[in-house]
Coordinates of C-alpha atoms and ligand atoms in Angstrom, one line a residue:
X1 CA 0.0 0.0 0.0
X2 CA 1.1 3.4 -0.7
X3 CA 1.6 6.3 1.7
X4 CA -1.3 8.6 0.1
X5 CA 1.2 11.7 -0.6
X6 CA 3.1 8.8 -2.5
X7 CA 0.2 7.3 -4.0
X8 CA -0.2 11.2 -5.9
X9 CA 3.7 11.0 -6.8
X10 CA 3.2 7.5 -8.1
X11 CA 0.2 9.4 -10.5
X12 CA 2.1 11.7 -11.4
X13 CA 4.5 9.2 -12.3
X14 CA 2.7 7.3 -14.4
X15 CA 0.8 10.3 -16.2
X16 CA 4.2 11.7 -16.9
X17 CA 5.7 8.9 -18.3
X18 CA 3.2 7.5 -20.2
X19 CA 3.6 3.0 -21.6
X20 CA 7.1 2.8 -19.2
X21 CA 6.1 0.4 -17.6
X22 CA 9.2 -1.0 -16.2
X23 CA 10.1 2.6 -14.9
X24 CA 6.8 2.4 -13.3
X25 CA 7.5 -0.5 -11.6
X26 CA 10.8 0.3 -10.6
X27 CA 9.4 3.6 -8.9
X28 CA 6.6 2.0 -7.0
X29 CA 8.9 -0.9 -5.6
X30 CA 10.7 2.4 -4.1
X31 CA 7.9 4.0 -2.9
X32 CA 6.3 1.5 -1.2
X33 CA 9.5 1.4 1.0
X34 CA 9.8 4.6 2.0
X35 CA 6.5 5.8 3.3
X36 CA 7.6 5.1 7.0
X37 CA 10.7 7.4 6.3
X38 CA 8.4 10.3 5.7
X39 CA 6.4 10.2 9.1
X40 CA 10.0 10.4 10.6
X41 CA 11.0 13.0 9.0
X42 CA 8.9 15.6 7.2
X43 CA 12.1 17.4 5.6
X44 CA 12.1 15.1 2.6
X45 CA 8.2 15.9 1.7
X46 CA 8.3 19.4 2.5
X47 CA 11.0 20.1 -0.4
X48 CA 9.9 17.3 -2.8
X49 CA 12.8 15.3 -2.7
X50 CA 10.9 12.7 -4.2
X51 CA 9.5 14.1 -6.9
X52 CA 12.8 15.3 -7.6
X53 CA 14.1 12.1 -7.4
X54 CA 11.2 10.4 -9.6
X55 CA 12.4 13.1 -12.7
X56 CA 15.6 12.4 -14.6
X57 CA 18.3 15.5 -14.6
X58 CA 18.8 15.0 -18.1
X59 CA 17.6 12.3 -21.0
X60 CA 19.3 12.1 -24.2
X61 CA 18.5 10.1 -27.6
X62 CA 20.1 9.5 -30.3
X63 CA 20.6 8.2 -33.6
X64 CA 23.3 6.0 -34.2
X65 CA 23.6 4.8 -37.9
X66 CA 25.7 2.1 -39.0
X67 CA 26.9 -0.4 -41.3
X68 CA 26.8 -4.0 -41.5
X69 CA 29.6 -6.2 -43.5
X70 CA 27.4 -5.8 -46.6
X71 CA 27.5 -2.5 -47.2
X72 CA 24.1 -2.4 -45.5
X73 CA 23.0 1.0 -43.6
X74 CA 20.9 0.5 -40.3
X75 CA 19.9 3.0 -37.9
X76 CA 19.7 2.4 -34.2
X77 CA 18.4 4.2 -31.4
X78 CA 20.8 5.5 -28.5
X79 CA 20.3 6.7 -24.9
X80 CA 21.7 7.8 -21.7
X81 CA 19.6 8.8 -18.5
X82 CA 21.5 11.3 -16.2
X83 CA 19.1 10.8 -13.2
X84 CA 21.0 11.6 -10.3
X85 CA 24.4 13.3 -9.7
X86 CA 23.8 14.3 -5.9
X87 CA 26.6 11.8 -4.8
X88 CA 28.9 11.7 -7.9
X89 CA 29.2 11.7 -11.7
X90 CA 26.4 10.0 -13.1
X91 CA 27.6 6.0 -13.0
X92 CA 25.6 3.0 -15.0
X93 CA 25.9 0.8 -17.6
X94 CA 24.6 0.9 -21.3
X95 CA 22.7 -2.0 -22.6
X96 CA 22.9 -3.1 -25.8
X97 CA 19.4 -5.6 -26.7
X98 CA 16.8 -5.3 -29.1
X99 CA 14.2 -4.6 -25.8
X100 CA 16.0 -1.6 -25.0
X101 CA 13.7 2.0 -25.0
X102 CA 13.1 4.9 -23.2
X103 CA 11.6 2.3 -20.3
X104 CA 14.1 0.3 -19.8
X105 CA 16.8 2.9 -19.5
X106 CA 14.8 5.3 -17.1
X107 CA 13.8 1.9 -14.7
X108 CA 17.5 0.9 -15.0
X109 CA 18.7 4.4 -14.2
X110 CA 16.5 5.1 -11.1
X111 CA 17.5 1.5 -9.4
X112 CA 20.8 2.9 -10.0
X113 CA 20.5 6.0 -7.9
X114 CA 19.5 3.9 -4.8
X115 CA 22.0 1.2 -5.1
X116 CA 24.8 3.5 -5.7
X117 CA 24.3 5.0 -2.7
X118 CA 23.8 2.1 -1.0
X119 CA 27.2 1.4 -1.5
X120 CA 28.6 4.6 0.1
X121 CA 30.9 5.0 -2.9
X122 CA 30.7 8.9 -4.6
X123 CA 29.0 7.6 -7.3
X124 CA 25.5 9.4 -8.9
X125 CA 22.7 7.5 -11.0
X126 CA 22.8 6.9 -14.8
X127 CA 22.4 4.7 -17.3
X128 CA 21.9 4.0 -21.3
X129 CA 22.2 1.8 -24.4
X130 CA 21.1 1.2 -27.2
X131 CA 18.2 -1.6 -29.2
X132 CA 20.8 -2.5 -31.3
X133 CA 20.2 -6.3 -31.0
X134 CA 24.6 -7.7 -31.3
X135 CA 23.4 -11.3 -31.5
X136 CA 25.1 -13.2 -34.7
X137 CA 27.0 -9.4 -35.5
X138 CA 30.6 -9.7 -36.5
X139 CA 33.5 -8.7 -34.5
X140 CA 33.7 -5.4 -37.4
X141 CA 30.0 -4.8 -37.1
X142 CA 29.9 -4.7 -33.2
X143 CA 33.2 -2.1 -33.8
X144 CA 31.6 0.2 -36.2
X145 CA 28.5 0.1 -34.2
X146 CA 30.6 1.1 -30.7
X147 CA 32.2 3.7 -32.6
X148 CA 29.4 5.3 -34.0
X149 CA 27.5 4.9 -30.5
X150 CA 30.1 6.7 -29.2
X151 CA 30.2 9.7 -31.3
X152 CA 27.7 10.7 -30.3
X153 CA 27.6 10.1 -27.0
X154 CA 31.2 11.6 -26.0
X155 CA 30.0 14.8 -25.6
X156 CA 28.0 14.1 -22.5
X157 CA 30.8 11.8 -20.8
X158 CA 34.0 13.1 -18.9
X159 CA 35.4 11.9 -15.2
X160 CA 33.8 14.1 -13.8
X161 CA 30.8 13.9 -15.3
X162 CA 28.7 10.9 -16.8
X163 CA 30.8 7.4 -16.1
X164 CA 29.7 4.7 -18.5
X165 CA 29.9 0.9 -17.8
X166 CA 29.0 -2.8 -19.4
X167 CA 25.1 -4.6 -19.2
X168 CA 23.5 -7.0 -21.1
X169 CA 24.9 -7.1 -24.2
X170 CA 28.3 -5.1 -23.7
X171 CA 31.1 -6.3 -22.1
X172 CA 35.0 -5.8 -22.0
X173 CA 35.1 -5.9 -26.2
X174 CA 32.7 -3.0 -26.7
X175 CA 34.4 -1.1 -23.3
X176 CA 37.7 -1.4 -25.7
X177 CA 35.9 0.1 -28.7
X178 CA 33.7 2.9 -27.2
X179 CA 37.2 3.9 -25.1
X180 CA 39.1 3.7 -27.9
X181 CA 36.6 6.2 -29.6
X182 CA 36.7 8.1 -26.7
X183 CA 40.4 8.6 -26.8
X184 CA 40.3 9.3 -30.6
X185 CA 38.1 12.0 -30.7
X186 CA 38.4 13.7 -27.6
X187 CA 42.5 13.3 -27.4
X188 CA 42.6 12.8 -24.0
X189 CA 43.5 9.7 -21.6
X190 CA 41.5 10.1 -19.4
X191 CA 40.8 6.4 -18.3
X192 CA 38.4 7.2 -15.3
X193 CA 35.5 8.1 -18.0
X194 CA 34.5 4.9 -18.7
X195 CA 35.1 1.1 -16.4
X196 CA 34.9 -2.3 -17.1
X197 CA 38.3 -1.5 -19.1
X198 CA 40.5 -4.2 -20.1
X199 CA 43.4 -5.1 -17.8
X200 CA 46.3 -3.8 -21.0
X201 CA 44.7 -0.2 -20.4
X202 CA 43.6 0.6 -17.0
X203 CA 40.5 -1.7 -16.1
X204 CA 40.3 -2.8 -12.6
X205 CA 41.1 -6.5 -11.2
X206 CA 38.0 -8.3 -10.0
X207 CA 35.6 -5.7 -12.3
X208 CA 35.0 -8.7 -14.8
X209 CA 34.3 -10.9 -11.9
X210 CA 32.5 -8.4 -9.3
X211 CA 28.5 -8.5 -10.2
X212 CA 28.7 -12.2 -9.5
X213 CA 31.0 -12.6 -6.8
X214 CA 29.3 -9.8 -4.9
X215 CA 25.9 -11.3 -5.4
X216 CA 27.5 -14.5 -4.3
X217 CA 29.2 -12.5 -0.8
X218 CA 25.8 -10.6 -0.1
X219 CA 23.8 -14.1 -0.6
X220 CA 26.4 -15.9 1.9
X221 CA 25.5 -13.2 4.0
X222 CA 22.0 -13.4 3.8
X223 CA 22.6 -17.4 4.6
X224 CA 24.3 -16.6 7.8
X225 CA 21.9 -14.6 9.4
X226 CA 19.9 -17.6 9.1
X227 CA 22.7 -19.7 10.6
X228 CA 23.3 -21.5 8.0
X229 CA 26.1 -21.4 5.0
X230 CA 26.1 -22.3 0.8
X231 CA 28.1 -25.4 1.8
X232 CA 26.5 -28.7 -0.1
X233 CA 23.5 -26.0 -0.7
X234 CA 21.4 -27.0 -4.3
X235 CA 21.8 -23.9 -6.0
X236 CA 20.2 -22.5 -9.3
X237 CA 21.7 -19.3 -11.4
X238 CA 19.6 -18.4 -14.4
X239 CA 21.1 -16.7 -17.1
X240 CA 24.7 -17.8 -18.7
X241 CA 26.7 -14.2 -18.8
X242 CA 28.9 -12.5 -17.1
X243 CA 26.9 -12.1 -13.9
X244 CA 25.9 -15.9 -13.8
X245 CA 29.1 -17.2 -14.7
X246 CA 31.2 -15.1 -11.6
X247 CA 28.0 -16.1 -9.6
X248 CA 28.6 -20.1 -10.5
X249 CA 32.3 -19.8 -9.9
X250 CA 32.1 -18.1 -6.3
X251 CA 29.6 -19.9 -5.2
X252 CA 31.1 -23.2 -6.0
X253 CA 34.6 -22.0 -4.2
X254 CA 31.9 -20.8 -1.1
X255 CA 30.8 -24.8 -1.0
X256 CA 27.6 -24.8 -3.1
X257 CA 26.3 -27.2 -5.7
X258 CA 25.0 -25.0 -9.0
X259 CA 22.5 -27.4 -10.7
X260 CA 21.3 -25.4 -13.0
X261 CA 21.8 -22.4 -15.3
X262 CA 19.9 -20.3 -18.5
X263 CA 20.4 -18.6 -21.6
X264 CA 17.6 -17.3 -23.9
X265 CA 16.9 -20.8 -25.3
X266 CA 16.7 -22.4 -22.3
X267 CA 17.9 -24.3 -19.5
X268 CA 20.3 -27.1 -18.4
X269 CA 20.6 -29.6 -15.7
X270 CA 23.8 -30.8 -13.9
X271 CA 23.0 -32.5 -11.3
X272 CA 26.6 -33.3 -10.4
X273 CA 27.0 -29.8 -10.7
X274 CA 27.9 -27.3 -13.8
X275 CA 31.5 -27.4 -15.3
X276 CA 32.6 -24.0 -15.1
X277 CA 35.5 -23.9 -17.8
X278 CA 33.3 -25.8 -20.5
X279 CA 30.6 -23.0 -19.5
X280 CA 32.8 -20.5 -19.9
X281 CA 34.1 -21.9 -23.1
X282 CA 30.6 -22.3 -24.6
X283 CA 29.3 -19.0 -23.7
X284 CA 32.5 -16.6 -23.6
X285 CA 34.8 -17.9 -26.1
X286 CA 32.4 -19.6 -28.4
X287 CA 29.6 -17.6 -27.7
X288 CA 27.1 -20.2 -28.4
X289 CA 23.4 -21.6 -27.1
X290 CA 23.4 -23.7 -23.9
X291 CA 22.1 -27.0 -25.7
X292 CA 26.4 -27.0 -27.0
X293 CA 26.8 -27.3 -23.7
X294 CA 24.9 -30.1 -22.6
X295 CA 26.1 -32.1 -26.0
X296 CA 29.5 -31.7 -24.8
X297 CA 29.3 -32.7 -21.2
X298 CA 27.8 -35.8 -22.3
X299 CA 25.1 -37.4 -20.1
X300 CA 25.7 -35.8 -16.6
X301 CA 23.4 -32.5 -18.5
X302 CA 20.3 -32.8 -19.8
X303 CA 18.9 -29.2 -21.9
X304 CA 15.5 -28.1 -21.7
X305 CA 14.4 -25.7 -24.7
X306 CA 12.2 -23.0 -24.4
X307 CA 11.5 -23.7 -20.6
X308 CA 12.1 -21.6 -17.6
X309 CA 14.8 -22.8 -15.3
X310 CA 13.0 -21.6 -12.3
X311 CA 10.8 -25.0 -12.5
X312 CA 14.0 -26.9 -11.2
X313 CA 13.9 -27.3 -7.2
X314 CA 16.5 -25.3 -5.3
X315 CA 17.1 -24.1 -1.8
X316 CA 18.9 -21.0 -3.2
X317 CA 18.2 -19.1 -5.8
X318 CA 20.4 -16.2 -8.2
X319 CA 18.3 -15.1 -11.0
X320 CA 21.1 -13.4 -13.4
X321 CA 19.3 -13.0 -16.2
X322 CA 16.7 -9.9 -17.1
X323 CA 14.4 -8.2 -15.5
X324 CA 10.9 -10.1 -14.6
X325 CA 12.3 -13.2 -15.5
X326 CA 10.5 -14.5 -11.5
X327 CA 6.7 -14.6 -11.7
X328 CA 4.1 -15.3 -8.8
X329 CA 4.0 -18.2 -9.9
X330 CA 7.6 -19.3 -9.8
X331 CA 8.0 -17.8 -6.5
X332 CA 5.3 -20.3 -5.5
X333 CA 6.8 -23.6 -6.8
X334 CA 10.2 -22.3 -5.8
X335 CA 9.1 -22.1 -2.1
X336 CA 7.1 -25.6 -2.3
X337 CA 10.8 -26.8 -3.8
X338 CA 12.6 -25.7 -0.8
X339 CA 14.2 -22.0 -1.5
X340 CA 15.3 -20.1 1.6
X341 CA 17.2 -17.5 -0.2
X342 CA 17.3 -15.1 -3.4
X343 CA 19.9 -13.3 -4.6
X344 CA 19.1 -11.1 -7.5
X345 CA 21.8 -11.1 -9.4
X346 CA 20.0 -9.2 -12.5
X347 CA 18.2 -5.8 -12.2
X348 CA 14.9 -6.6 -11.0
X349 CA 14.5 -10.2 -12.4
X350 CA 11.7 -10.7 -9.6
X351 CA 7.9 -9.6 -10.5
X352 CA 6.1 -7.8 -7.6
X353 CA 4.4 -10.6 -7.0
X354 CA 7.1 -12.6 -7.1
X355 CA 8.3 -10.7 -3.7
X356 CA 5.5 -10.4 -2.0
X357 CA 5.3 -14.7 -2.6
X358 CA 8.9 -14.9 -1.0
X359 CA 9.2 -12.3 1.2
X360 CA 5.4 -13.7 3.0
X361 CA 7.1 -17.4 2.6
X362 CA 10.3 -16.1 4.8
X363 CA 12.3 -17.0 2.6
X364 CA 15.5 -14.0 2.4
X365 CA 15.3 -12.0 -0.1
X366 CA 17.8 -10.0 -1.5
X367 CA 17.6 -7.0 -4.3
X368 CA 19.1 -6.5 -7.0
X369 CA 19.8 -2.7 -5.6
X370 CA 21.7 -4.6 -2.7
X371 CA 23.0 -8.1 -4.0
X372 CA 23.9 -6.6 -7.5
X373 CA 26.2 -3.6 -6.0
X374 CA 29.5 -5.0 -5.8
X375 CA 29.4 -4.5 -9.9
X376 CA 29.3 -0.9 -10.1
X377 CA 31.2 -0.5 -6.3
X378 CA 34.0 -2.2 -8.1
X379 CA 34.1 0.2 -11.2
X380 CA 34.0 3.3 -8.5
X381 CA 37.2 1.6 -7.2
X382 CA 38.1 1.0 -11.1
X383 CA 37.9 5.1 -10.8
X384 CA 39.7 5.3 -7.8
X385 CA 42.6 3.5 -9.3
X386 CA 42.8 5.3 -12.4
X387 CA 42.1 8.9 -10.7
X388 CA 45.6 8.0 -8.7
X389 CA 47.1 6.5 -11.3
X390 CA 47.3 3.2 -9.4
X391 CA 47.0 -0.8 -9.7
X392 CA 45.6 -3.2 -6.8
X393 CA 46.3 -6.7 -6.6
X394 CA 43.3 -9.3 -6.9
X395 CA 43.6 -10.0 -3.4
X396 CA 43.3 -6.9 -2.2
X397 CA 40.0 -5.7 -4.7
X398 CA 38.6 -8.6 -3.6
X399 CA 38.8 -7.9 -0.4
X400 CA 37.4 -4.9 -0.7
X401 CA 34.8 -6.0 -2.3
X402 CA 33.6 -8.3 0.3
X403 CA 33.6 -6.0 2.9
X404 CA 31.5 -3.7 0.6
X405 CA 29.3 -6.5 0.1
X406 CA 29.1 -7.1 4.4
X407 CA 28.9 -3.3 4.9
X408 CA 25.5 -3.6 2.3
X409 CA 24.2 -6.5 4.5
X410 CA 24.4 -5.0 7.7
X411 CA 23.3 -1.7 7.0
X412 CA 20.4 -3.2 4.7
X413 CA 19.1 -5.1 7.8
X414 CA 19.8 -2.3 10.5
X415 CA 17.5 0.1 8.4
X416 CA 15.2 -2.2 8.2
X417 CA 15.5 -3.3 11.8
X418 CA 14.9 0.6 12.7
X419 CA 12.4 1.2 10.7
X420 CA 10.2 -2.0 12.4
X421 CA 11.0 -4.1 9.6
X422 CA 12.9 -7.0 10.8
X423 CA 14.6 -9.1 8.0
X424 CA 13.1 -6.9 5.3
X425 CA 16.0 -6.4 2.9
X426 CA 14.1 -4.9 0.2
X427 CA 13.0 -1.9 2.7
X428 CA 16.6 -1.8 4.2
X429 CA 18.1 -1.3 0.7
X430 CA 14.9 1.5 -0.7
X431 CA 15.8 3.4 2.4
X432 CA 19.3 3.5 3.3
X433 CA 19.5 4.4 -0.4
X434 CA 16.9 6.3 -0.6
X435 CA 18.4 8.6 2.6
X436 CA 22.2 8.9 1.3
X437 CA 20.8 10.6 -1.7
X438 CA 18.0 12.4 -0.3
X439 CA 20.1 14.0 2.2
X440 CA 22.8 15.4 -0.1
X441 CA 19.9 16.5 -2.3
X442 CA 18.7 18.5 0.9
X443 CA 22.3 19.9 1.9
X444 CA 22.4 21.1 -1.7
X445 CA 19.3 23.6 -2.0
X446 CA 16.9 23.4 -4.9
X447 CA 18.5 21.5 -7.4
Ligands
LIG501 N1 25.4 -2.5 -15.2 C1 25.9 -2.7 -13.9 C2 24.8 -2.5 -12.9 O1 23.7 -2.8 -13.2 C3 27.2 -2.0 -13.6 C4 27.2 -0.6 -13.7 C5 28.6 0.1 -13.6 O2 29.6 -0.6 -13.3 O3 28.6 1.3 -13.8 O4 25.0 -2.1 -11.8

């Protein structure tokens, strides 16, 4: 239920931003959360903070036009969302997929906001891509695309300003050719403008990993305020990219058994557990569908097509896929299979209903705002070393990352805790979020 002043933001909302429908979503998940913090204190309502918050500083769209190996010309659409730069720069991925609109980037973008507070790094909200759809594209195509994606966008990017990452659909290839384009047309080195940079040319240790091994940390977490652990744990990770395949590797090191895992196809079963390298190897290097994977391995995998991997029994869950991709009705049989925990892995891969099933259920549940941070908290430290010109060890980022992760935890369920709560991880994260960037909005007058 919504807080009524809320309930006329949320109208607003939607009147505003009219067929968004994820952003809608996105927004109300947030509101719902932060009702309580407005009886506490009336500061936030009195100068609109949340409306405030609810409006992007800046959109931009663009055309990006390209051509294919043929000699073909196609035209694509572009976007970045500068929605918040009360804490920092504007930080967020780009996402390159064929769903990609307006929609997608503002709910991306807002989620951003709250999570990168929530990881008490100076880091604002942003986010953009593209629908350029790079399946079956050519290593040239995906370069000319990159480049042209980046001509235009350059203008809005700087250090200090707008800080670009990877999502779905752009990883450490397209960082190299959108910072190379950078470089080239700008004429500056100035690494800190974009992360997720290769190791050659200042990318961070740990960033490739970091989305999944963080989810992986927060969800071990989660398991030992339970008092319990991932060791000899059934555990499924949908999805088959980066997130998923850091996800699968820590949580096998942390003791658990990853039965199954997704792509857009479908889904495979290991019951002995997946092999990681010939995963990697299929997905990564090869870049091919999961069945390749289960052909390989030989009888220990069986593939499902077209089926959602959620119908496999498991007493923790990482959805790493997309967003939405855990209905009501998943939640359901996943609880009746014997789930205690979810970690989402993926920007809101869990419907509403979906959290209302687990979160009544008791299962722990924990967002993608909280569970997903240690990706972007790991490019802030990407900025960190490349504002001082420095290199950390593996050891040592990971470290850092794990206390990040621990330092989410707690202060996720001590929010929560004080705002009579207990256990309530999505309220912990929408508020201690929401309050980091609500109060710097406050210190800084009307902007
Ligand atoms: N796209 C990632 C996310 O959803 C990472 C963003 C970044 O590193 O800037 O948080």
């Amino acid at each position: 239920m919504l807080h009524e002043r809320l309930s006329s933001v949320y109208d607003n909302v939607l009147r505003r931003n009219p067929g968004e429908i994820e952003f809608h979503q996105a927004v109300r998940e947030v509101l719902e959360s932060i009702g309580p913090v407005l009886g506490k204190d009336p500061e936030y309502a009195e100068h609109k903070i949340i409306e405030r918050i609810c409006e992007p500083e800046r959109q931009i769209i663009f055309r990006v036009p390209w051509e294919d190996d043929q000699g073909e010309v196609h035209i694509n659409r572009g976007f970045r969302v500068e929605f918040n730069s009360a804490l920092g720069p504007y930080k967020g991925g780009l996402r390159f997929h064929p769903s990609v609109y307006l929609g997608i980037v503002k709910f991306l973008g807002f989620e951003q906001i709250f999570k990168n507070g929530l990881t008490g790094l100076p880091i604002g909200g942003g986010k953009g891509g593209s629908d350029f759809d790079p399946k079956g594209r050519s290593d040239r195509e995906i370069m000319r695309f990159c480049q042209s994606f980046m001509t235009e966008l350059y203008r809005h990017l700087g250090e200090y300003t707008d800080v670009p990452a990877g999502d779905i659909g752009v990883g450490g290839r397209e960082i190299g050719y959108l910072f190379g384009q950078y470089k080239r047309i700008t004429n500056r080195y100035e690494s800190g403008v974009i992360t997720g940079k290769g190791l050659t040319y200042g990318g961070a240790q740990v960033r490739t990993e970091a989305t999944g091994y963080g989810c992986a940390f927060f969800v071990e977490e989660m398991l030992k305020a339970r008092g319990t652990s991932f060791d000899g744990r059934r555990v499924v990770v949908s999805g088959a990219g980066n997130v998923a395949i850091y996800s699968i590797e820590k949580v096998q090191q942390l003791g658990g058994i990853v039965v199954a895992c997704s792509d857009s196809s479908g889904y495979v079963v290991d019951e002995k557990g997946i092999d990681l390298d010939l995963l990697k190897q299929i997905k990564g290097v090869e870049r091919r569908r999961l069945s390749a994977y289960a052909e390989r391995r030989g009888t220990d995998a069986t593939f499902v097509a077209g089926r959602s991997v959620w119908e496999v029994p498991c007493e923790v869950a990482m959805p790493s896929a997309t967003e939405n991709e855990i209905t009501g009705k998943d939640a359901e049989a996943m609880v009746r299979g014997g789930c205690m925990a979810v970690g989402e892995g993926a920007n809101m891969p869990t419907t509403p209903e979906g959290i209302r099933v687990f979160q009544e259920a008791g299962v722990s549940f924990g967002p993608g705002k909280a569970a997903n941070a240690g990706g972007v908290a790991t490019s802030a430290l990407e900025m960190q070393q490349n504002a001082s010109r420095d290199r950390w060890t593996f050891e040592f980022s990971e470290r850092k990352l794990q206390e990040i992760m621990k330092d989410i935890h707690r202060r996720c369920l001590q929010t929560a805790d004080e705002y009579g709560m207990p256990g309530d991880y999505v309220a912990g994260a929408n508020i201690d979020g929401f309050k980091r960037v609500a109060d710097a909005m406050l210190a800084m007058g009307l902007i």
